[in-house]
Coordinates of C-alpha atoms in Angstrom, one line a residue:
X1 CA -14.3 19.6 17.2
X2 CA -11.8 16.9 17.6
X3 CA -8.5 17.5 18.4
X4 CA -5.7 17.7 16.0
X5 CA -3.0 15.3 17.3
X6 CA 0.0 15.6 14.6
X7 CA 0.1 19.7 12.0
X8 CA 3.0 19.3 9.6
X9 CA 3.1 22.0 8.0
X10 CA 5.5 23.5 4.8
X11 CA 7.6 20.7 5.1
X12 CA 10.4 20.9 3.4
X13 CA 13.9 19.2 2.9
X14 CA 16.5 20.7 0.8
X15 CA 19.9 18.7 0.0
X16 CA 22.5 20.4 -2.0
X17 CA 24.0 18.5 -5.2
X18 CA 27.6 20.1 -4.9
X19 CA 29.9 21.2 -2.4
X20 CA 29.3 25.2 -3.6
X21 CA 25.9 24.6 -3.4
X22 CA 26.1 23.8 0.4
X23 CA 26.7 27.0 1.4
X24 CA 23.4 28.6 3.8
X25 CA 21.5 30.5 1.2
X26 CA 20.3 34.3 2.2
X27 CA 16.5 33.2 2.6
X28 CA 15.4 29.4 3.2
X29 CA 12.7 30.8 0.8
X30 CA 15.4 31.1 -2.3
X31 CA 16.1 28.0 -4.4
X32 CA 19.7 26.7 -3.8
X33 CA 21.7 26.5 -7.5
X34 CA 22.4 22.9 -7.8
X35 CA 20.0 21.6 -4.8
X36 CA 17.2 19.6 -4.8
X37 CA 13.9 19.3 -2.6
X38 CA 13.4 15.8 -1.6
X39 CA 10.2 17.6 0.0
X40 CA 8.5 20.4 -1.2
X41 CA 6.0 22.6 1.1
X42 CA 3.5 19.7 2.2
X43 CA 1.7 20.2 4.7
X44 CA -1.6 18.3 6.3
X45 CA -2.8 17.8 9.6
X46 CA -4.0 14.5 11.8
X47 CA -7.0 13.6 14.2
X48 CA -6.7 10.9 16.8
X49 CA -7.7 7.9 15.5
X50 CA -6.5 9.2 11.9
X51 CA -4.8 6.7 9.6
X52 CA -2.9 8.0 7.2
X53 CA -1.0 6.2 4.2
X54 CA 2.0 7.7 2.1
X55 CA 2.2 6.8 -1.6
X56 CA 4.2 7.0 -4.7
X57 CA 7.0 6.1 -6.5
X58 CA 10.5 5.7 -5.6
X59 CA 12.4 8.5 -4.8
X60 CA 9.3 10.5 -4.5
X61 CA 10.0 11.8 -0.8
X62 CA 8.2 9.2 1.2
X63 CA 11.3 8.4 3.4
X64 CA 12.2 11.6 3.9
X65 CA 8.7 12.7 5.0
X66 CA 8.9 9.7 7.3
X67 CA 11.9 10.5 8.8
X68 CA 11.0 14.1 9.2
X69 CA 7.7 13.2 11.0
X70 CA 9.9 10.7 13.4
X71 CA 12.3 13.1 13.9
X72 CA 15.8 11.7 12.7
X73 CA 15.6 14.2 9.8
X74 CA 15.3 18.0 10.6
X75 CA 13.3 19.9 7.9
X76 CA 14.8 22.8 6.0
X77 CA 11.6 24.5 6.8
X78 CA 8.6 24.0 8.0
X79 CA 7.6 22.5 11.4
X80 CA 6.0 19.3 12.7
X81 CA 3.6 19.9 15.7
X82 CA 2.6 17.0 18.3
X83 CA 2.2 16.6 22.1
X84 CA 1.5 12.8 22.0
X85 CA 3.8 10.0 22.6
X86 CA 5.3 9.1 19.0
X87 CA 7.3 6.1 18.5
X88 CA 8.2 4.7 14.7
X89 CA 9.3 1.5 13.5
X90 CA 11.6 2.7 10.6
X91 CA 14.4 0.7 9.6
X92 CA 13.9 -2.0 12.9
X93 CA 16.9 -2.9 14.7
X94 CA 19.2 -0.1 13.4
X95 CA 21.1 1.0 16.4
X96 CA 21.8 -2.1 18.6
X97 CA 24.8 -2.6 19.8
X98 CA 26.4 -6.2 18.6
X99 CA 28.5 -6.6 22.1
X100 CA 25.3 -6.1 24.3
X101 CA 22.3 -8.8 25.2
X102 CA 19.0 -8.6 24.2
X103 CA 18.1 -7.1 27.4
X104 CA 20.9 -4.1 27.0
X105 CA 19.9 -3.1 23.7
X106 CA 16.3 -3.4 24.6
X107 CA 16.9 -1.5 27.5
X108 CA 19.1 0.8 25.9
X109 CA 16.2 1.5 22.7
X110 CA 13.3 2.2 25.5
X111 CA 15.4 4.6 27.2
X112 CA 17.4 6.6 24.3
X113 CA 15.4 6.5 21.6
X114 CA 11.9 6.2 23.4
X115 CA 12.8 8.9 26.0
X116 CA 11.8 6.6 28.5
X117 CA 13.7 6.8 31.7
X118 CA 16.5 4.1 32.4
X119 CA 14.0 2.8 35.9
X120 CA 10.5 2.6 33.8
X121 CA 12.1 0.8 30.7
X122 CA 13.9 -1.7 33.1
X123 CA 10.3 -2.2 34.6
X124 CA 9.1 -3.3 30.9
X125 CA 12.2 -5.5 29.6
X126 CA 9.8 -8.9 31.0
X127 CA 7.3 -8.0 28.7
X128 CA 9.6 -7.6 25.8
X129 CA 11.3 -10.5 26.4
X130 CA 7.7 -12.6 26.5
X131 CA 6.5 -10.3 23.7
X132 CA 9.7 -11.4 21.3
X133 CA 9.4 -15.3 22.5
X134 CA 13.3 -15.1 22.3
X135 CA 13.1 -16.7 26.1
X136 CA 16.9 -17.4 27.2
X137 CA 18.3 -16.0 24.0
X138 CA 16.8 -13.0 25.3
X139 CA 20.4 -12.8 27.3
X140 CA 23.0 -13.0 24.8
X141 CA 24.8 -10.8 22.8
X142 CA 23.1 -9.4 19.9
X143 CA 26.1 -10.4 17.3
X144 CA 24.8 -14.4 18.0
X145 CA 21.4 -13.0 16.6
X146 CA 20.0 -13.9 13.2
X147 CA 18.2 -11.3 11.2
X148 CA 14.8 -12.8 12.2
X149 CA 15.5 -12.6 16.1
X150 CA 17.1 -8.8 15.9
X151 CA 13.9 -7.9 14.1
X152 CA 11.7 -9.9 17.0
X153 CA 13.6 -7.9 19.5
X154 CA 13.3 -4.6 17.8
X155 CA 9.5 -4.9 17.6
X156 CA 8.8 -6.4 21.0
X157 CA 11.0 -2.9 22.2
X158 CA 8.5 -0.9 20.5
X159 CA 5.2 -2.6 21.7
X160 CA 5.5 -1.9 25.0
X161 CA 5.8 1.7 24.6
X162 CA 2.1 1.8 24.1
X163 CA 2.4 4.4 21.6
X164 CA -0.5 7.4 20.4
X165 CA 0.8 7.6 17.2
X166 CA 3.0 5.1 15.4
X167 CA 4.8 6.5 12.0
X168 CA 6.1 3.2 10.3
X169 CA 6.9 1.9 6.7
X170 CA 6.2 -1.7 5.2
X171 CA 7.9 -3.4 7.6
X172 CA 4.1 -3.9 9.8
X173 CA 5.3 -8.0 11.0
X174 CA 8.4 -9.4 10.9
X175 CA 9.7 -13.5 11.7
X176 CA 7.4 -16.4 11.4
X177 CA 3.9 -16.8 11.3
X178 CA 3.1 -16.7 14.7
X179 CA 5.0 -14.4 16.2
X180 CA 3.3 -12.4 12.9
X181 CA -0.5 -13.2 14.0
X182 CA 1.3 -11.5 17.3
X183 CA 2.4 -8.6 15.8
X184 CA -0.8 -8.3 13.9
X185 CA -2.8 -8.6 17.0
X186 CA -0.8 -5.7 19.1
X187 CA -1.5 -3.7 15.4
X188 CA -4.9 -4.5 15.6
X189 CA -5.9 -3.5 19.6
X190 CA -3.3 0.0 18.6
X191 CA -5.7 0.3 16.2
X192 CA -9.2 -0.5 17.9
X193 CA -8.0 1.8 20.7
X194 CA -7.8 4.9 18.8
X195 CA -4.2 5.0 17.4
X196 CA -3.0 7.4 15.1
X197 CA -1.3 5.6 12.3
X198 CA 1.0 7.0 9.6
X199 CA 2.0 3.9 6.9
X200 CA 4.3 4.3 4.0
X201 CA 3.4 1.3 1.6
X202 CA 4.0 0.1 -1.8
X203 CA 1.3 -2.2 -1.0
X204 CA -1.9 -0.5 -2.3
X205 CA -4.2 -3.1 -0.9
X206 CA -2.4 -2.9 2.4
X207 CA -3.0 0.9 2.0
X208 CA -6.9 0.6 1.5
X209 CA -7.6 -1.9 3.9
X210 CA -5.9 0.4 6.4
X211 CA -5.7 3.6 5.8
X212 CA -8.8 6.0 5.6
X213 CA -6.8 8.9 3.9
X214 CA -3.5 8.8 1.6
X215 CA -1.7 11.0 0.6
X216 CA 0.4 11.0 -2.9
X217 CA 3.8 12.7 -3.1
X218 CA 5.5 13.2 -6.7
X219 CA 8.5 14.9 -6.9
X220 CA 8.6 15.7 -3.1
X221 CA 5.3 17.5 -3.4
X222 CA 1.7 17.0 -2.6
X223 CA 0.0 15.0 -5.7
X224 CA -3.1 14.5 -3.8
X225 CA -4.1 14.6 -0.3
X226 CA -7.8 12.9 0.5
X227 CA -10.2 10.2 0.7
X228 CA -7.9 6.5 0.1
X229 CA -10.1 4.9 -2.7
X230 CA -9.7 8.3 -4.3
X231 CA -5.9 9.1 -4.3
X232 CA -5.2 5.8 -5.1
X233 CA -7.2 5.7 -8.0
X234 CA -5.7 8.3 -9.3
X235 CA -2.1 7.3 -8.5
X236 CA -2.7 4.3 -10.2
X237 CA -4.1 5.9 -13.6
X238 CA -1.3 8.4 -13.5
X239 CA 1.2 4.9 -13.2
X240 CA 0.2 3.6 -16.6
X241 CA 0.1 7.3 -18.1
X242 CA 4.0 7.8 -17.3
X243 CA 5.0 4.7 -18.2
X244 CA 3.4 4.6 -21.0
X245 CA 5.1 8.0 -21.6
X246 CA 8.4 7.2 -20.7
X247 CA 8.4 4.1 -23.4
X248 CA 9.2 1.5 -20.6
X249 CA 8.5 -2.0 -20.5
X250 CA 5.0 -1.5 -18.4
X251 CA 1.8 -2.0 -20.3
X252 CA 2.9 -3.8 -23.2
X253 CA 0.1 -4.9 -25.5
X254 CA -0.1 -8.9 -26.4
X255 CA -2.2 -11.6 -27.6
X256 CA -3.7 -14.0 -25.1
X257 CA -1.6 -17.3 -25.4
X258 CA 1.5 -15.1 -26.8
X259 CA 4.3 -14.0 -24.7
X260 CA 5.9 -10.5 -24.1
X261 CA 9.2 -11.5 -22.1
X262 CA 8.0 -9.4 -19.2
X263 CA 9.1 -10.3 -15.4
X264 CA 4.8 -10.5 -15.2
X265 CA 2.8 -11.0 -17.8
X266 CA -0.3 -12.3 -19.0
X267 CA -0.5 -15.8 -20.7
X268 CA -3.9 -16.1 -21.0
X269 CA -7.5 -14.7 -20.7
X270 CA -10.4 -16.4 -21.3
X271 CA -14.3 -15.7 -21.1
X272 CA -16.3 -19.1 -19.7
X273 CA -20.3 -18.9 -19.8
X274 CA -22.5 -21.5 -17.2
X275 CA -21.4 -24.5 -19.1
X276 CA -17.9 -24.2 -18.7
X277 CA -17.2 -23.5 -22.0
X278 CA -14.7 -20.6 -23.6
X279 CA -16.7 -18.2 -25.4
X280 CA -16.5 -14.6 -26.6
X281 CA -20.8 -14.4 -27.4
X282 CA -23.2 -14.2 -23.8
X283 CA -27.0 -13.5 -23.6
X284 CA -27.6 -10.5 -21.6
X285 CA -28.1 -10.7 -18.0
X286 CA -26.2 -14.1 -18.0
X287 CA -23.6 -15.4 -15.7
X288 CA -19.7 -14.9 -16.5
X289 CA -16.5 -17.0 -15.3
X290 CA -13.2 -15.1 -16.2
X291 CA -9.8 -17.0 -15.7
X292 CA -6.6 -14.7 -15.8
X293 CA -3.2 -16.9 -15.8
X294 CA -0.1 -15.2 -15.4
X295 CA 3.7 -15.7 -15.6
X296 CA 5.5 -14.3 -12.6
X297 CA 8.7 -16.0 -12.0
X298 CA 9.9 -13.4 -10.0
X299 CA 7.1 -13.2 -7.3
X300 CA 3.5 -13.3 -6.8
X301 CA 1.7 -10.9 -9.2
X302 CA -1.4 -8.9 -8.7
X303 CA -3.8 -8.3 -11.6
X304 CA -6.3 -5.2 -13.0
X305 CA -9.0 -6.6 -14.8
X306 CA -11.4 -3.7 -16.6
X307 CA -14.5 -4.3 -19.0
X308 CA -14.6 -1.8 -21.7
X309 CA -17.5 -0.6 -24.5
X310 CA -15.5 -1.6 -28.1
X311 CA -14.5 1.8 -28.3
X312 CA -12.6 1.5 -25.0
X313 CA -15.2 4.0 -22.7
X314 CA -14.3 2.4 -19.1
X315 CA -17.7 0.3 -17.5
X316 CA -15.9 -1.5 -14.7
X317 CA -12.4 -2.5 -13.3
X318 CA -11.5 -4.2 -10.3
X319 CA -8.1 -5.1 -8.8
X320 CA -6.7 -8.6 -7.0
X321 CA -4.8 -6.8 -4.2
X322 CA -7.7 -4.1 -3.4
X323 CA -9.9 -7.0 -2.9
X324 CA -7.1 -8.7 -0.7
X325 CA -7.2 -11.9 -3.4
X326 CA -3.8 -14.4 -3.8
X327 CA -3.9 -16.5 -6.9
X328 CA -3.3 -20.0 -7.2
X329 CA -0.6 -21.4 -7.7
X330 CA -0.9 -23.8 -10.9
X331 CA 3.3 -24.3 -11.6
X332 CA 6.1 -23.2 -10.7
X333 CA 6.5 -19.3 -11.8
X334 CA 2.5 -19.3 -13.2
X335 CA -0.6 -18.3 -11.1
X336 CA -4.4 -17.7 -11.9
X337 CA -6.9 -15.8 -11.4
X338 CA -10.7 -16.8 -11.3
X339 CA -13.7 -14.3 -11.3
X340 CA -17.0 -14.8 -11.5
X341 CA -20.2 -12.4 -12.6
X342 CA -23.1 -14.4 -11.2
X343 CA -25.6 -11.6 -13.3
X344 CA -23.4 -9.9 -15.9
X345 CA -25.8 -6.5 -16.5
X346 CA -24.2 -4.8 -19.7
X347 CA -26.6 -4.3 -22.2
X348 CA -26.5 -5.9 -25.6
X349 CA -23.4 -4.7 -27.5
X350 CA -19.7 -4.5 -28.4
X351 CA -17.0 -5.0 -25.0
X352 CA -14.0 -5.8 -24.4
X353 CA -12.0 -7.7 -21.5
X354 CA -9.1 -6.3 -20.6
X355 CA -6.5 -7.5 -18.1
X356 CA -3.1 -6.4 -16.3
X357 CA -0.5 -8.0 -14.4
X358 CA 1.2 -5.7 -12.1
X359 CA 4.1 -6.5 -9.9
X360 CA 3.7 -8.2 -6.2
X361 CA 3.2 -4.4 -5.0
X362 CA -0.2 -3.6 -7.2
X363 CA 2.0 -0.7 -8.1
X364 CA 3.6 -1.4 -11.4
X365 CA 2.0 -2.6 -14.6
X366 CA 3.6 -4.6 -16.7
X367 CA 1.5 -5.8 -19.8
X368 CA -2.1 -6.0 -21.2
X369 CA -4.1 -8.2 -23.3
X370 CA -7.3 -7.9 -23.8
X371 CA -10.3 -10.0 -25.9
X372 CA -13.4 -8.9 -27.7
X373 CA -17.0 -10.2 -26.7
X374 CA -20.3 -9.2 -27.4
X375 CA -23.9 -9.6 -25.2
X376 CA -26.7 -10.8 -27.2
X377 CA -30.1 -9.2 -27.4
X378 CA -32.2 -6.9 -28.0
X379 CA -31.7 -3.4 -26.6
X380 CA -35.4 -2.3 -24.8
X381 CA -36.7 0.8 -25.5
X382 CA -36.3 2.7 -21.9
X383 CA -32.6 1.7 -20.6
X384 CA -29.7 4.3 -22.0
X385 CA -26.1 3.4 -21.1
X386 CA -24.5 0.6 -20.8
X387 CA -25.9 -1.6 -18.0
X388 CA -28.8 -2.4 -17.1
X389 CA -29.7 -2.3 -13.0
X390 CA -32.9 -4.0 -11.7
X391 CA -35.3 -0.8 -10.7
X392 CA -39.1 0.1 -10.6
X393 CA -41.2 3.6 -10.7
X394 CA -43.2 3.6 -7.2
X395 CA -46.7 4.4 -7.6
X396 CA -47.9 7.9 -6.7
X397 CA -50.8 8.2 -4.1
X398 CA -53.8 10.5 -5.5
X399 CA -53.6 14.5 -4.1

């Protein structure tokens, strides 16, 4: 059986709302009047090599079950359980000292907050210097630093820890794009060497392509706790559902070519066939090109596209940042999306395309339009359902 490298277990983090509420109740069992769990009970337990991601939505307790894990925020019950070398990149750069170099505060971060003595991270400040690329800035004070060069440091501090399992949020690479490709190849080897990851990500796509298990908090408790594909799945249905619910402005219903005054929305959706040309009839079995341009002036939007039966029964959905796509670019504030369906297999009948534009996280949806189209034919007497996949009955050999 492998070993289990990180137990939380009943994790939970109680804040009180008022000064009388502050008080130490008689059992940390007893709900505090006017308190508030920003975690409640959760609990799960990690292998080596385990990579974990943390969803949900803001203010759901992600932080705070970050923090607990790292250790900067003590638990009103419940207990974390590790003997492996932990490091986290929360909140990079807190903690440096303006007055100091590079080199003190780098020196300084390996041996406070890595618990690494004050001899073995003096032994390691030449690889975070050649790590961060700062080279003879390396030596001044921190206060002369921009943003981009604190963050360089701070990352190149934790790299050479040589972590066994790394808790971390969305900050994964920081600075340009090649001290990026840099971080991403130290992420990378952490990774291919058996590294037990725990990511906290509004990026669902950066989720999936990372993570092999998620786990959803709501409300400071467990949502769901399992396979990625599956807990994301159903975080993202239960997104529409409650804003939907909660009458915001998400998944607002429009015309193609109209507009809904969303910060991303749909302008237009078309259905091509072979020739090129816009069409909303296709024989069955035929090839399908689907263009999806959106207006997204305040960052690069991801979209949901799903093929419904008429009476809205799901078939198929797929999503740009799960399939790690980037749109173009066609003017300034407007992007599109092109698919293509080289063998469409519905079977003749009533559908509908229907298509989302969710914020630069995947997590938000903001609008919804959708067109009718039907598949031409003639429905053969075996299939049933509502595709029709290539198969054959083997022949039997005689008893």
């Amino acid at each position: 059986m492998d070993e289990v490298v990180l137990r939380a277990r009943g994790l939970t983090k109680r804040y009180p709302l008022t000064a009388a509420a502050s008080a130490k109740p008689a059992s940390p069992l007893l709900e505090q009047p006017g308190s508030f769990d920003a975690l409640a009970e959760v609990s799960f337990s990690l292998q080596a090599g385990d990579t974990l991601g943390l969803i949900g939505r803001n203010g759901a307790g992600k932080s705070t079950l970050l923090g607990v894990l790292a250790g900067t925020i003590q638990p009103t019950q419940g207990t974390v359980e590790t003997q492996r070398r932990v490091a986290s990149l929360l909140d990079l750069g807190t903690g440096f000292h303006p007055l100091e170099t590079g080199r003190q505060n780098a020196e300084s971060m390996l041996s406070l907050y890595l618990r690494m003595s004050r001899r073995a991270a003096s032994g390691q400040l030449s690889a975070v210097r050649e790590f961060s690329g700062l080279a003879d800035r390396f030596e001044d004070p921190i206060r002369t630093y921009s943003d981009g060069m604190r963050l360089r440091l701070a990352f190149a501090t934790v790299s050479v820890l040589q972590p066994e399992i790394l808790i971390t949020d969305e900050v994964l690479v920081v600075g340009d794009a090649e001290f990026q490709n840099r971080c991403e190849r130290w992420f990378d080897a952490f990774l291919a060497g058996g590294g037990t990851l725990v990511l906290c990500s509004h990026d669902l796509g950066q989720i999936g392509r990372l993570c092999r298990r998620a786990l959803w908090l709501e409300n400071g408790e467990t949502a769901a706790l399992g396979e990625t594909a599956d807990v994301v799945r159903a975080y993202r249905e239960s997104l529409g559902a409650i804003d939907n619910d909660d009458s915001a402005a998400a998944g607002v219903e429009h015309d193609s070519g109209t507009k809904s005054g969303l910060p991303f929305e749909v302008t237009r959706l078309s259905l091509r066939d072979t020739a090129g040309s816009e069409c909303h009839e296709l024989p069955a079995g035929s090839a399908a090109r689907i263009s999806i341009d959106v207006a997204a002036p305040a960052g690069v939007p991801n979209v949901f596209l799903g093929i419904t039966t008429a009476e809205l029964v799901p078939v198929y959905g797929v999503a740009s940042d799960m399939d790690g796509v980037q749109p173009e670019k066609i003017a300034p504030g407007l992007y599109r999306f092109e698919l293509s369906f080289p063998d469409l297999p519905l079977l003749p009948g009533g559908y509908r395309l229907r298509a989302h534009a969710l914020d630069e996280t995947g997590t938000r949806l903001y609008d919804t339009v959708q067109i009718e189209f039907r598949v031409q034919g003639e429905i053969p007497p075996g299939p049933r359902g509502l595709v029709g996949l290539p198969h054959r009955f083997l022949p039997q050999e005689p008893a």
